[in-house]
Backbone as numpy.savetxt, mean C-alpha at the origin, in Angstrom:
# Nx Ny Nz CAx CAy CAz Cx Cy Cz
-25.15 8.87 -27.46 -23.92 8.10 -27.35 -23.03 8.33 -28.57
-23.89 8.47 -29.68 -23.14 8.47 -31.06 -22.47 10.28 -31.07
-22.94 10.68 -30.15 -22.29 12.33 -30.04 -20.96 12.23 -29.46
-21.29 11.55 -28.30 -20.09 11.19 -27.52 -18.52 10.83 -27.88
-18.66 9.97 -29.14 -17.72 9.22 -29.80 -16.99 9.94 -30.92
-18.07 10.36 -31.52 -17.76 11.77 -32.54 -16.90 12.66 -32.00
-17.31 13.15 -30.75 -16.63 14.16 -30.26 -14.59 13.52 -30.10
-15.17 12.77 -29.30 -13.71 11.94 -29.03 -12.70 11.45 -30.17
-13.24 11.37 -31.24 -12.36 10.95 -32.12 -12.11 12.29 -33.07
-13.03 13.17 -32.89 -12.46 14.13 -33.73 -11.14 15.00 -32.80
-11.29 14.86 -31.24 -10.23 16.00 -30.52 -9.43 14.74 -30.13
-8.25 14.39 -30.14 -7.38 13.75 -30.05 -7.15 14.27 -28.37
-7.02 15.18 -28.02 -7.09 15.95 -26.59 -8.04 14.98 -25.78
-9.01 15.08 -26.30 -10.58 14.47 -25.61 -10.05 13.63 -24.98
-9.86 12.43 -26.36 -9.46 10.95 -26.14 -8.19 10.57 -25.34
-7.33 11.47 -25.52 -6.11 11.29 -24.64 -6.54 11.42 -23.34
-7.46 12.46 -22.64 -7.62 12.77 -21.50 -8.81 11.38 -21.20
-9.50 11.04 -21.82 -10.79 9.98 -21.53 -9.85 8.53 -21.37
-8.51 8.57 -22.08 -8.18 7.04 -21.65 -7.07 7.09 -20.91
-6.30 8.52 -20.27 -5.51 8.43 -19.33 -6.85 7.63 -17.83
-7.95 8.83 -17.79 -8.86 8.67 -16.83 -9.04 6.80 -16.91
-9.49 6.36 -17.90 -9.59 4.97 -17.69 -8.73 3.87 -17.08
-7.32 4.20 -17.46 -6.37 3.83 -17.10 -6.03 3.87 -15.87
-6.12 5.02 -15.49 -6.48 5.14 -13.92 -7.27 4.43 -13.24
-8.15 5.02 -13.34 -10.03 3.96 -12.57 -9.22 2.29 -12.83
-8.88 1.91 -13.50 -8.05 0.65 -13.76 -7.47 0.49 -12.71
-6.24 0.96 -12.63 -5.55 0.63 -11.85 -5.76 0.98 -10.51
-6.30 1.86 -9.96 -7.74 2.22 -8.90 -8.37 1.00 -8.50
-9.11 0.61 -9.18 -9.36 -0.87 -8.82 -9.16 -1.79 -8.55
-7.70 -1.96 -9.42 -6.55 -2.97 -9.21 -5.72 -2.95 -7.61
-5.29 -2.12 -7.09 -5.02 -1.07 -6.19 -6.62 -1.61 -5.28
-7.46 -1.36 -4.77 -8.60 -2.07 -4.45 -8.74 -3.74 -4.40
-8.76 -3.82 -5.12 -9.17 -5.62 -5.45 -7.91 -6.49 -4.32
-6.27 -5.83 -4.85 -5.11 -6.30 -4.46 -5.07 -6.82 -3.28
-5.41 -5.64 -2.37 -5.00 -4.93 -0.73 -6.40 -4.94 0.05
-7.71 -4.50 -0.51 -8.82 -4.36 0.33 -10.00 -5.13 0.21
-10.12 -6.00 -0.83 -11.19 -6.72 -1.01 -11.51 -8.00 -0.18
-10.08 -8.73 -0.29 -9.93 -9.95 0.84 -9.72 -9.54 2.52
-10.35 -9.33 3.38 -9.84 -9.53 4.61 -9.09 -10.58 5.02
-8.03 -10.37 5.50 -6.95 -11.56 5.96 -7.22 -12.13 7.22
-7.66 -11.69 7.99 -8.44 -12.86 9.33 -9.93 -12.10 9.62
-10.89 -12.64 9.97 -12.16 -12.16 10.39 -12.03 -11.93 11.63
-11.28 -12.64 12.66 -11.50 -12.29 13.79 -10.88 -11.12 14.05
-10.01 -10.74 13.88 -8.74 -9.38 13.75 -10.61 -8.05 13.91
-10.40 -7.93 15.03 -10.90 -6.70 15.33 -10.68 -5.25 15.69
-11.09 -4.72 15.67 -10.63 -2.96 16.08 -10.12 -2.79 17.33
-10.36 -3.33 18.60 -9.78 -3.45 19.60 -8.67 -4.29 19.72
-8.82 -5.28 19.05 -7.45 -6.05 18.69 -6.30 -5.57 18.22
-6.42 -4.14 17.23 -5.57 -4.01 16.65 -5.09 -2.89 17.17
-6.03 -1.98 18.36 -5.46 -0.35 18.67 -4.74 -1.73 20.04
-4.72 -2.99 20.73 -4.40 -3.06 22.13 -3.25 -3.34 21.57
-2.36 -4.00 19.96 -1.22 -4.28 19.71 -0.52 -3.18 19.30
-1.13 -1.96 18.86 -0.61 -1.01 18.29 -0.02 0.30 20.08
-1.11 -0.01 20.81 -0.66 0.76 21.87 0.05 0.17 22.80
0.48 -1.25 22.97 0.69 -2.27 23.80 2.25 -1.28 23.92
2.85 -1.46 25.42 4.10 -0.91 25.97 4.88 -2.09 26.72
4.37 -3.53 26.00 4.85 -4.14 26.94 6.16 -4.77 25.65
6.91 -5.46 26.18 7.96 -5.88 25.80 7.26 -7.06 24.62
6.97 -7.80 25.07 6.41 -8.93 24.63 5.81 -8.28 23.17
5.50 -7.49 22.67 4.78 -7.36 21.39 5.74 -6.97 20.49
6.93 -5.80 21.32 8.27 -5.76 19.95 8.75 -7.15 19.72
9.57 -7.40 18.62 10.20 -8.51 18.23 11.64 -8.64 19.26
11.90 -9.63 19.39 13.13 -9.63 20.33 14.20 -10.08 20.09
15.64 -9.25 19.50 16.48 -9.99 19.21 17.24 -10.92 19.82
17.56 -12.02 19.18 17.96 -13.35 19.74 19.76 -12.84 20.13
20.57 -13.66 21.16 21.95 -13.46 21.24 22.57 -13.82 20.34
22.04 -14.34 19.06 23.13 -15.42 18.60 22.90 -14.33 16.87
21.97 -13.26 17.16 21.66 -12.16 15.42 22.97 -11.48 15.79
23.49 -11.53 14.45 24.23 -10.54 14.56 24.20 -8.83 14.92
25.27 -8.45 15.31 25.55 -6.75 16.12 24.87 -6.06 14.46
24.49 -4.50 14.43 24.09 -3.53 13.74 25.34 -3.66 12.89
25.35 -3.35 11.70 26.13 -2.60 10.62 26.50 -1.61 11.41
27.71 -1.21 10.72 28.71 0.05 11.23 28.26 0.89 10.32
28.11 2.13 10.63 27.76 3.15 10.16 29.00 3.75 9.73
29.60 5.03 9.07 30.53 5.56 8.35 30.98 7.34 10.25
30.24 6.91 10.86 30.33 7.59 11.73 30.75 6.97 13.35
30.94 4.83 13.03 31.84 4.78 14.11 32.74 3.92 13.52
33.44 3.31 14.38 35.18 3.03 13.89 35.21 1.62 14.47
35.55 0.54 13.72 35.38 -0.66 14.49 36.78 -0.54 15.29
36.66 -1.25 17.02 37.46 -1.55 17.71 38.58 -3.04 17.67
């Protein structure tokens, strides 16, 4: 271990490259812990999620109401 350290403090290279890597694996984890550690519902199953993802029925897009406003105008039409 005491080789290890030696080495690292004598090449400034070493150490730069050994605590970018740490820094990483850090935030790697962080990145992990954030997004994948908690599951957000248990019941949410694999078939649950390919029948909403393939679903063709109306009912699963969101549906705009009459009363949301029309799209932004784009620079390619011309209000009437």
């Amino acid at each position: 271990m005491r080789s290890i350290m030696r080495k690292l403090r004598d090449k400034p290279l070493a150490r730069e490259i050994t605590l970018v890597l740490l820094v990483k694996l850090f935030l790697i984890f962080g990145l992990w812990y954030a997004f994948f550690s908690h599951p957000i519902d248990r019941e949410l199953t694999d078939r649950r999620v390919s029948a909403v993802i393939l679903s063709r029925d109306e009912t699963a897009k969101p549906a705009r109401s009459a009363s949301s406003s029309p799209p932004p105008l784009t620079i390619f039409q011309r209000e009437r």
